[in-house]
Short mmCIF file of C-alpha atoms in Angstrom, two decimals:
data_model
loop_
_atom_site.label_atom_id
_atom_site.label_comp_id
_atom_site.label_asym_id
_atom_site.label_seq_id
_atom_site.Cartn_x
_atom_site.Cartn_y
_atom_site.Cartn_z
CA MET A 6 0.00 0.00 0.00
CA THR A 7 1.43 3.39 -0.99
CA THR A 8 1.00 6.25 1.40
CA ALA A 9 0.74 9.81 0.19
CA ALA A 10 3.74 11.97 0.86
CA SER A 11 3.30 14.58 3.55
CA PRO A 12 2.99 18.12 2.19
CA PRO A 13 6.05 20.29 2.78
CA ALA A 14 5.99 22.38 5.92
CA THR A 15 5.16 26.05 5.50
CA ILE A 16 5.25 29.14 7.66
CA GLY A 17 1.81 30.42 8.55
CA LYS A 18 0.86 34.00 9.35
CA ALA A 19 0.91 33.26 13.08
CA ALA A 20 4.51 31.99 12.92
CA LEU A 21 5.58 35.00 10.86
CA GLY A 22 3.82 37.22 13.38
CA ALA A 23 5.75 35.59 16.22
CA LEU A 24 9.04 36.20 14.39
CA GLY A 25 8.03 39.81 13.79
CA VAL A 26 7.16 40.41 17.45
CA LEU A 27 10.42 38.76 18.48
CA ALA A 28 12.31 41.11 16.14
CA LEU A 29 10.39 44.10 17.53
CA ALA A 30 11.16 43.18 21.14
CA THR A 31 14.85 42.48 20.53
CA GLY A 32 15.19 45.74 18.62
CA ALA A 33 13.69 47.61 21.57
CA LEU A 34 15.91 45.80 24.07
CA GLU A 35 18.95 46.72 21.97
CA SER A 36 18.23 50.45 21.93
CA VAL A 37 17.11 51.45 25.44
CA VAL A 38 20.58 52.25 26.80
CA THR A 39 21.46 55.09 24.40
CA PRO A 40 18.75 57.63 25.31
CA THR A 41 18.96 56.84 29.04
CA LEU A 42 22.74 56.77 29.39
CA PRO A 43 22.88 60.02 31.44
CA LEU A 44 20.28 58.61 33.85
CA LEU A 45 22.15 55.31 34.15
CA GLN A 46 25.41 57.16 34.77
CA ARG A 47 23.82 59.14 37.61
CA GLU A 48 22.07 56.21 39.26
CA LEU A 49 25.04 53.82 39.01
CA ASP A 50 27.68 56.50 39.65
CA MET A 51 29.45 55.83 36.35
CA SER A 52 32.26 57.88 34.90
CA PRO A 53 32.03 59.02 31.25
CA ALA A 54 34.51 56.29 30.29
CA GLU A 55 32.35 53.65 31.97
CA GLY A 56 29.29 55.06 30.24
CA ALA A 57 31.05 54.74 26.88
CA LEU A 58 31.90 51.12 27.68
CA LEU A 59 28.27 50.37 28.54
CA SER A 60 27.10 51.91 25.27
CA ILE A 61 29.29 49.70 23.06
CA VAL A 62 29.51 46.34 24.87
CA LEU A 63 26.27 45.11 23.32
CA LEU A 64 27.47 46.11 19.85
CA ILE A 65 30.72 44.21 20.34
CA THR A 66 28.93 41.07 21.51
CA GLY A 67 26.40 41.32 18.69
CA ALA A 68 29.12 41.62 16.06
CA LEU A 69 30.80 38.51 17.47
CA VAL A 70 27.71 36.36 17.92
CA THR A 71 26.06 37.12 14.58
CA PRO A 72 28.43 35.17 12.29
CA ILE A 73 28.46 32.27 14.76
CA ALA A 74 24.66 32.19 14.87
CA GLY A 75 24.42 32.26 11.10
CA LYS A 76 26.98 29.49 10.74
CA LEU A 77 25.34 27.26 13.35
CA GLY A 78 21.89 27.94 11.92
CA ASP A 79 22.99 26.92 8.44
CA ARG A 80 24.51 23.75 9.86
CA TYR A 81 22.10 22.63 12.60
CA GLY A 82 18.80 24.29 11.72
CA GLY A 83 17.56 27.83 12.28
CA LYS A 84 14.77 27.14 14.76
CA SER A 85 16.84 25.13 17.24
CA VAL A 86 19.66 27.67 17.34
CA LEU A 87 17.22 30.62 17.46
CA ILE A 88 15.40 29.29 20.52
CA LYS A 89 18.66 28.61 22.36
CA LEU A 90 20.02 32.04 21.45
CA MET A 91 16.90 33.84 22.64
CA SER A 92 17.07 31.93 25.92
CA VAL A 93 20.47 33.53 26.47
CA VAL A 94 19.05 36.95 25.52
CA SER A 95 16.16 36.50 27.96
CA VAL A 96 18.57 35.71 30.81
CA GLY A 97 20.63 38.75 29.86
CA GLY A 98 17.59 41.01 29.87
CA LEU A 99 16.55 39.81 33.31
CA VAL A 100 20.10 40.26 34.65
CA SER A 101 20.14 43.83 33.27
CA ALA A 102 16.72 44.54 34.76
CA LEU A 103 17.79 43.37 38.23
CA ALA A 104 21.37 44.73 38.10
CA PRO A 105 22.31 46.59 41.31
CA ASN A 106 25.61 47.92 39.93
CA LEU A 107 27.63 48.48 36.76
CA PRO A 108 29.51 45.13 36.64
CA VAL A 109 26.26 43.16 36.79
CA LEU A 110 24.66 45.44 34.19
CA LEU A 111 27.66 44.96 31.88
CA PHE A 112 27.30 41.19 32.25
CA GLY A 113 23.61 41.42 31.38
CA GLN A 114 24.40 43.53 28.31
CA LEU A 115 27.05 41.01 27.30
CA LEU A 116 24.40 38.27 27.26
CA GLN A 117 21.86 40.52 25.55
CA GLY A 118 24.24 41.08 22.65
CA ALA A 119 23.36 37.61 21.40
CA MET A 120 20.07 39.11 20.15
CA VAL A 121 21.71 40.43 16.97
CA GLY A 122 22.18 36.84 15.81
CA ALA A 123 18.41 36.30 15.79
CA LEU A 124 17.90 38.01 12.43
CA PRO A 125 19.99 35.68 10.23
CA LEU A 126 18.36 32.72 11.97
CA SER A 127 14.93 34.15 11.15
CA PHE A 128 16.03 34.58 7.55
CA ILE A 129 17.10 30.92 7.39
CA LEU A 130 13.58 29.86 8.37
CA VAL A 131 11.88 32.31 6.01
CA ARG A 132 14.09 31.31 3.09
CA LYS A 133 13.55 27.59 3.73
CA TYR A 134 9.76 27.62 3.82
CA LEU A 135 8.69 30.44 1.49
CA PRO A 136 9.08 31.06 -2.27
CA ALA A 137 11.78 33.59 -3.21
CA GLY A 138 9.32 36.45 -3.86
CA ASP A 139 7.39 35.91 -0.63
CA ALA A 140 10.66 35.43 1.25
CA LYS A 141 11.79 38.93 0.23
CA VAL A 142 8.62 40.46 1.64
CA ALA A 143 8.88 38.39 4.84
CA ILE A 144 12.55 39.30 5.30
CA GLY A 145 11.62 42.93 4.79
CA THR A 146 8.85 42.68 7.36
CA VAL A 147 11.04 40.99 10.00
CA SER A 148 13.98 43.37 9.48
CA GLY A 149 11.58 46.32 9.48
CA MET A 150 10.13 45.16 12.80
CA PHE A 151 13.66 44.96 14.23
CA VAL A 152 14.45 48.50 13.05
CA GLY A 153 11.07 49.69 14.30
CA GLY A 154 11.68 48.00 17.64
CA GLY A 155 14.92 49.90 17.97
CA MET A 156 13.10 53.13 17.40
CA VAL A 157 10.34 52.15 19.84
CA GLY A 158 12.99 51.52 22.46
CA LEU A 159 14.56 54.88 21.72
CA VAL A 160 11.22 56.66 22.06
CA ALA A 161 9.84 54.77 25.04
CA ALA A 162 13.04 54.67 27.11
CA GLY A 163 12.64 58.22 28.40
CA PRO A 164 9.04 57.91 29.64
CA VAL A 165 9.68 54.46 31.15
CA ALA A 166 12.79 55.67 32.99
CA GLU A 167 11.10 58.85 34.22
CA GLN A 168 7.74 57.33 35.20
CA LEU A 169 8.84 53.87 36.39
CA SER A 170 12.55 53.11 36.86
CA ARG A 171 15.68 52.05 35.00
CA HIS A 172 14.88 48.42 35.87
CA TRP A 173 11.75 48.45 33.69
CA LEU A 174 13.81 49.64 30.70
CA PHE A 175 15.08 46.09 30.39
CA ALA A 176 12.25 44.17 32.06
CA LEU A 177 9.42 45.20 29.71
CA PRO A 178 11.05 44.22 26.37
CA THR A 179 12.50 41.09 27.99
CA ILE A 180 9.03 39.89 28.96
CA VAL A 181 7.92 40.32 25.34
CA VAL A 182 11.04 38.47 24.14
CA ILE A 183 10.20 35.51 26.40
CA VAL A 184 6.58 35.34 25.23
CA ALA A 185 7.53 35.71 21.53
CA THR A 186 10.23 33.03 21.86
CA MET A 187 7.72 30.59 23.33
CA ALA A 188 5.26 31.39 20.53
CA THR A 189 7.95 30.93 17.86
CA ASN A 190 8.94 27.60 19.35
CA ARG A 191 5.32 26.43 19.27
CA LEU A 192 4.27 27.80 15.86
CA MET A 193 7.39 27.49 13.70
CA PRO A 194 7.82 24.15 11.91
CA HIS A 195 10.88 22.14 12.79
CA ASP A 196 13.67 22.58 10.28
CA PRO A 197 16.16 19.73 9.98
CA PRO A 198 19.91 20.38 10.02
CA GLY A 199 21.08 21.82 6.73
CA ARG A 200 24.49 20.17 6.72
CA SER A 201 25.98 17.00 8.12
CA ASP A 202 29.69 17.84 7.95
CA ASP A 203 31.88 17.25 10.99
CA ALA A 204 34.35 20.04 10.34
CA GLY A 205 33.62 21.62 13.72
CA ILE A 206 33.63 25.28 14.71
CA ASP A 207 36.44 27.63 13.76
CA TRP A 208 37.33 28.69 17.30
CA PRO A 209 40.76 30.21 16.38
CA GLY A 210 39.00 32.39 13.83
CA PHE A 211 36.37 33.34 16.39
CA ALA A 212 39.03 34.27 18.97
CA LEU A 213 40.91 36.45 16.48
CA LEU A 214 37.71 38.08 15.25
CA SER A 215 36.74 38.81 18.87
CA ALA A 216 40.10 40.43 19.59
CA THR A 217 39.94 42.40 16.34
CA LEU A 218 36.48 43.84 17.03
CA VAL A 219 37.28 44.69 20.64
CA THR A 220 40.46 46.48 19.53
CA LEU A 221 38.52 48.34 16.84
CA MET A 222 36.04 49.61 19.43
CA LEU A 223 38.89 50.74 21.68
CA VAL A 224 40.48 52.60 18.77
CA LEU A 225 37.19 54.36 18.04
CA ALA A 226 36.63 55.16 21.72
CA LEU A 227 40.10 56.76 22.02
CA ALA A 228 39.85 58.68 18.74
CA ALA A 229 38.50 61.76 20.52
CA HIS A 230 41.46 61.72 22.94
CA ILE A 231 44.25 61.09 20.45
CA ALA A 232 46.00 64.35 21.36
CA SER A 233 46.37 63.35 25.02
CA GLN A 234 47.23 59.68 24.42
CA PRO A 235 48.96 59.46 21.01
CA LEU A 236 51.21 56.51 21.87
CA VAL A 237 48.35 54.41 23.25
CA PHE A 238 46.26 55.19 20.18
CA ALA A 239 49.11 54.35 17.80
CA GLY A 240 49.78 51.09 19.65
CA LEU A 241 46.14 50.07 19.34
CA VAL A 242 46.14 50.85 15.62
CA VAL A 243 49.21 48.65 15.10
CA LEU A 244 47.58 45.89 17.17
CA LEU A 245 44.39 46.20 15.10
CA ILE A 246 46.32 45.79 11.85
CA ALA A 247 48.19 42.77 13.23
CA LEU A 248 45.01 41.09 14.49
CA THR A 249 43.17 41.72 11.22
CA THR A 250 46.06 40.24 9.23
CA GLY A 251 46.21 37.21 11.51
CA TRP A 252 42.46 36.68 11.27
CA VAL A 253 42.51 36.76 7.46
CA PHE A 254 45.45 34.31 7.46
CA VAL A 255 43.60 31.86 9.74
CA GLU A 256 40.26 32.14 7.93
CA ARG A 257 41.81 31.47 4.53
CA ARG A 258 43.25 28.18 5.82
CA ALA A 259 40.40 26.99 8.03
CA VAL A 260 38.49 23.89 6.92
CA ALA A 261 35.18 25.46 7.98
CA PRO A 262 35.89 29.19 8.53
CA MET A 263 33.57 31.16 10.78
CA VAL A 264 33.48 33.89 8.13
CA ASP A 265 33.77 32.47 4.64
CA LEU A 266 36.09 34.94 2.89
CA ALA A 267 35.35 33.25 -0.42
CA MET A 268 31.68 34.09 0.08
CA LEU A 269 32.60 37.62 1.13
CA ALA A 270 34.45 37.95 -2.19
CA ARG A 271 31.24 37.37 -4.14
CA PRO A 272 30.08 40.67 -5.68
CA ALA A 273 26.52 40.33 -4.34
CA VAL A 274 27.84 39.87 -0.78
CA TRP A 275 30.74 42.32 -0.61
CA LYS A 276 28.75 45.07 -2.31
CA SER A 277 25.92 44.60 0.18
CA CYS A 278 28.40 44.69 3.07
CA LEU A 279 30.16 47.80 1.76
CA LEU A 280 26.89 49.60 1.11
CA THR A 281 25.52 48.63 4.53
CA PHE A 282 28.63 49.90 6.30
CA VAL A 283 28.67 53.25 4.49
CA ILE A 284 24.92 53.82 4.71
CA CYS A 285 24.76 52.92 8.41
CA MET A 286 27.65 55.28 9.15
CA GLY A 287 25.58 58.13 7.72
CA THR A 288 22.40 56.94 9.41
CA ALA A 289 24.12 56.67 12.80
CA GLY A 290 25.46 60.18 12.47
CA GLY A 291 22.06 61.58 11.55
CA THR A 292 20.20 59.71 14.29
CA TYR A 293 22.73 60.68 16.96
CA LEU A 294 22.83 64.34 15.92
CA VAL A 295 19.05 64.74 15.73
CA THR A 296 18.72 63.37 19.27
CA GLN A 297 21.52 65.65 20.49
CA LEU A 298 20.01 68.75 18.85
CA LEU A 299 16.65 68.00 20.43
CA GLY A 300 18.16 67.57 23.89
CA ILE A 301 20.75 70.38 24.11
CA SER A 302 20.17 74.09 24.43
CA GLY A 303 22.80 76.22 22.71
CA ASP A 304 22.95 79.83 21.58
CA GLY A 305 20.36 79.89 18.79
CA TYR A 306 20.30 76.13 18.23
CA GLY A 307 19.02 73.09 20.09
CA PHE A 308 15.70 72.82 21.92
CA GLY A 309 16.41 71.49 25.43
CA ALA A 310 13.67 68.86 25.19
CA SER A 311 13.15 66.32 27.97
CA ALA A 312 13.61 62.60 27.33
CA THR A 313 9.84 62.14 27.08
CA LEU A 314 9.35 65.09 24.71
CA THR A 315 12.30 63.93 22.61
CA GLY A 316 10.60 60.55 22.27
CA PHE A 317 7.43 62.27 21.09
CA TYR A 318 9.36 64.18 18.43
CA LEU A 319 11.01 60.98 17.24
CA LEU A 320 7.74 59.04 17.00
CA PRO A 321 7.14 59.79 13.28
CA GLY A 322 10.59 58.36 12.61
CA VAL A 323 9.55 55.18 14.41
CA ILE A 324 6.59 54.77 12.08
CA ALA A 325 8.68 55.49 8.99
CA ALA A 326 11.42 53.03 9.99
CA SER A 327 8.89 50.30 10.69
CA ALA A 328 7.11 50.85 7.37
CA ALA A 329 10.34 50.85 5.38
CA GLY A 330 10.95 47.12 5.97
CA PRO A 331 7.90 45.64 4.23
CA ILE A 332 7.86 48.44 1.64
CA GLY A 333 11.51 47.74 0.86
CA GLY A 334 10.78 44.02 0.51
CA ILE A 335 7.86 44.64 -1.85
CA GLY A 336 9.92 47.17 -3.81
CA ALA A 337 12.83 44.75 -4.17
CA ARG A 338 10.46 42.10 -5.51
CA ARG A 339 8.81 44.45 -8.00
CA PHE A 340 11.59 46.82 -9.09
CA GLY A 341 14.78 45.07 -8.04
CA SER A 342 17.18 45.70 -5.16
CA ARG A 343 19.26 48.33 -6.93
CA ALA A 344 16.31 50.68 -7.42
CA VAL A 345 15.29 50.37 -3.75
CA VAL A 346 18.82 50.97 -2.44
CA THR A 347 19.33 53.96 -4.73
CA THR A 348 16.05 55.49 -3.55
CA GLY A 349 17.04 54.99 0.08
CA VAL A 350 20.49 56.52 -0.40
CA VAL A 351 19.04 59.59 -2.14
CA LEU A 352 16.58 60.12 0.73
CA LEU A 353 19.41 59.84 3.26
CA VAL A 354 21.66 62.31 1.46
CA ILE A 355 18.82 64.85 1.05
CA SER A 356 17.88 64.59 4.74
CA LEU A 357 21.46 64.85 6.07
CA LEU A 358 22.55 67.76 3.89
CA GLY A 359 19.18 69.49 4.29
CA LEU A 360 19.46 69.23 8.07
CA ALA A 361 22.98 70.67 7.93
CA ALA A 362 21.58 73.72 6.14
CA VAL A 363 18.34 74.16 8.10
CA HIS A 364 17.78 73.04 11.73
CA SER A 365 16.22 76.06 13.42
CA GLU A 366 12.78 74.53 14.04
CA VAL A 367 11.72 71.27 15.67
CA TRP A 368 9.82 70.21 12.57
CA HIS A 369 13.06 70.39 10.58
CA LEU A 370 14.48 67.69 12.82
CA VAL A 371 11.29 65.63 12.78
CA ILE A 372 11.12 65.57 8.96
CA ALA A 373 14.83 64.78 8.71
CA LYS A 374 14.48 61.88 11.14
CA VAL A 375 11.54 60.48 9.17
CA LEU A 376 13.59 60.53 5.95
CA ILE A 377 16.65 59.06 7.68
CA GLY A 378 14.68 56.20 9.23
CA PHE A 379 12.76 55.42 6.06
CA GLY A 380 15.79 55.67 3.77
CA ASN A 381 17.95 53.47 5.97
CA GLY A 382 15.16 50.91 6.32
CA LEU A 383 14.76 50.70 2.55
CA CYS A 384 18.50 50.22 2.02
CA VAL A 385 19.14 47.60 4.69
CA THR A 386 16.01 45.60 3.81
CA ALA A 387 16.84 45.53 0.10
CA MET A 388 20.43 44.48 0.74
CA LEU A 389 19.43 41.76 3.20
CA SER A 390 16.81 40.32 0.87
CA SER A 391 19.15 40.55 -2.12
CA THR A 392 21.95 38.80 -0.24
CA ALA A 393 19.66 36.14 1.22
CA THR A 394 18.32 35.16 -2.20
CA SER A 395 21.62 35.40 -4.10
CA VAL A 396 23.40 32.56 -2.26
CA ASP A 397 22.66 28.87 -1.81
CA GLU A 398 19.91 28.13 0.70
CA GLY A 399 22.44 26.51 3.06
CA ASP A 400 24.49 29.72 3.14
CA THR A 401 21.62 32.12 3.92
CA GLY A 402 22.48 32.52 7.60
CA ILE A 403 26.18 33.26 7.23
CA ALA A 404 25.67 35.53 4.20
CA THR A 405 23.05 37.71 5.90
CA SER A 406 25.07 37.70 9.13
CA LEU A 407 27.95 39.34 7.24
CA VAL A 408 25.61 42.17 6.25
CA LEU A 409 24.31 42.50 9.81
CA VAL A 410 27.84 42.61 11.25
CA THR A 411 28.76 45.45 8.90
CA ARG A 412 25.53 47.19 9.94
CA VAL A 413 26.61 47.08 13.59
CA LEU A 414 30.13 48.25 12.75
CA GLY A 415 28.81 51.04 10.54
CA PHE A 416 26.64 52.37 13.36
CA ALA A 417 29.50 52.11 15.87
CA VAL A 418 31.97 53.91 13.59
CA GLY A 419 29.45 56.61 12.67
CA MET A 420 28.59 57.28 16.31
CA GLN A 421 32.23 57.46 17.39
CA ILE A 422 33.23 59.78 14.55
CA CYS A 423 30.39 62.18 15.34
CA GLY A 424 31.17 61.98 19.05
CA ALA A 425 34.83 62.84 18.37
CA ILE A 426 33.89 65.81 16.17
CA LEU A 427 31.41 67.16 18.72
CA THR A 428 33.97 66.72 21.52
CA ALA A 429 36.59 68.60 19.52
CA GLY A 430 34.02 71.29 18.73
CA THR A 431 33.05 71.97 22.35
CA PRO A 432 34.35 75.37 23.55
CA ALA A 433 36.47 75.46 26.70
CA GLY A 434 34.33 75.74 29.80
CA SER A 435 31.17 74.60 28.02
CA ASN A 436 29.41 71.24 27.87
CA VAL A 437 27.55 72.04 24.64
CA SER A 438 29.23 71.60 21.25
CA ALA A 439 29.34 74.53 18.87
CA GLU A 440 26.74 74.65 16.12
CA SER A 441 29.50 74.45 13.52
CA ALA A 442 30.46 71.01 14.88
CA PHE A 443 26.95 69.72 14.23
CA VAL A 444 26.99 71.15 10.71
CA THR A 445 30.38 69.56 10.03
CA CYS A 446 29.13 66.15 11.22
CA LEU A 447 26.01 66.32 9.07
CA VAL A 448 27.90 67.39 5.94
CA ILE A 449 30.44 64.58 6.42
CA ALA A 450 27.65 62.04 7.01
CA GLY A 451 25.84 63.20 3.87
CA ALA A 452 29.01 63.13 1.76
CA VAL A 453 29.98 59.64 2.97
CA THR A 454 26.47 58.33 2.31
CA ALA A 455 26.51 59.83 -1.19
CA LEU A 456 29.56 57.68 -2.00
CA ALA A 457 27.24 54.67 -1.83
CA LEU A 458 25.75 55.78 -5.16
CA LEU A 459 29.03 54.86 -6.82
CA VAL A 460 28.54 51.27 -5.67
CA THR A 461 24.81 51.05 -6.42
CA ARG A 462 25.55 51.81 -10.08
CA THR A 463 27.47 48.52 -10.29
CA MET A 464 24.78 46.43 -8.58
CA HIS A 465 22.71 43.88 -10.46
CA LYS A 466 19.15 45.11 -10.68
CA GLY A 467 17.99 42.07 -8.72
CA ALA A 468 15.33 39.53 -9.32
CA LYS A 469 11.76 40.67 -9.70
CA GLY A 470 8.52 38.85 -9.17
#
């Protein structure tokens, strides 16, 4: 007797919804420290240097975990690795929520950094169970929810901190993460391991990549103080070059490298990574500067808004960033990735240079933030969907993780460069940077972002339909 074959598993709307909520919650959990850093510094008696460390430790962990998550997801199945990873994130969120002092909070943030690896794992599942066209829209929706969650965290952090306490900054999104993880585990079909090789994990490559990224963050953190510590800065730069060289040497000879340099050499992948890095540098600068201009009060510039009022002004940007994900996915399917990325870059350049010229009214900043959030969302979504569908199904996780790592690094570099320029542009005896420093940052951010157009011209238009 012949039995009918079981129909292939598919992802239903409920499972996609659970992935979207999970992305929203992790995005919020990632972003709550930045707008509340002054409050955290006061309550935990942190020095500025300790505050800087707190603001980047999650980025460092995320950049390290993302390629590992993608690699393990490709090899052992996206769902299994995703659930385990989000269990670590949930523990980290609870530790951060209950932290009585800075060391415990740093440990919680270290665990929370694993959240960045959730996106490539979600993309593995979407790519495995949906047709290419539908996968692009789903990837756009999930990545848009993550971006939107980051903006929600940015907006809600002030009111939560002022009306409740710093503990709820981490507790509220962590509760949602736990619920969404349980729902994903229940609703998402089981995906079998994608590969059966026994090559193992490239731990030497991971160790060198870890050291390289930590050194890079230290170099960026000391950039603003290069005049007072030139030898330390020079030593770190030399160490960074040595570690990068050693990492490339090890990865090229590894049987199963953590970051496949051969894959990175593919035009579709390296162009997406380069574009993501450049675009996110400009986006980080714009986002940081808009928030600073809303919060400070200078001579004829800045508005001295409270954390809650700043969140209200940024709310339209939240909506725009959230909408950009699915719109970008639909646009990539209909018009191709190149058209979507080009549109996003043009919006970013217009908003950054326009804000440099005109920033005397609150609505100038609000409109600029809407364009920045929407333009960045279009670009990142199109590049993620293009990368995910341009490689073999078994390489989806590691390929998209490369793009996400460059996203994190682009934001970190952009923030540090703007911070260094504003620090250098602060008059003696003042704690407010000169207006010219803001203008310089915005012009540089716009010019750097415009360079992305040189790369988009060489992109393949991308599959449609």
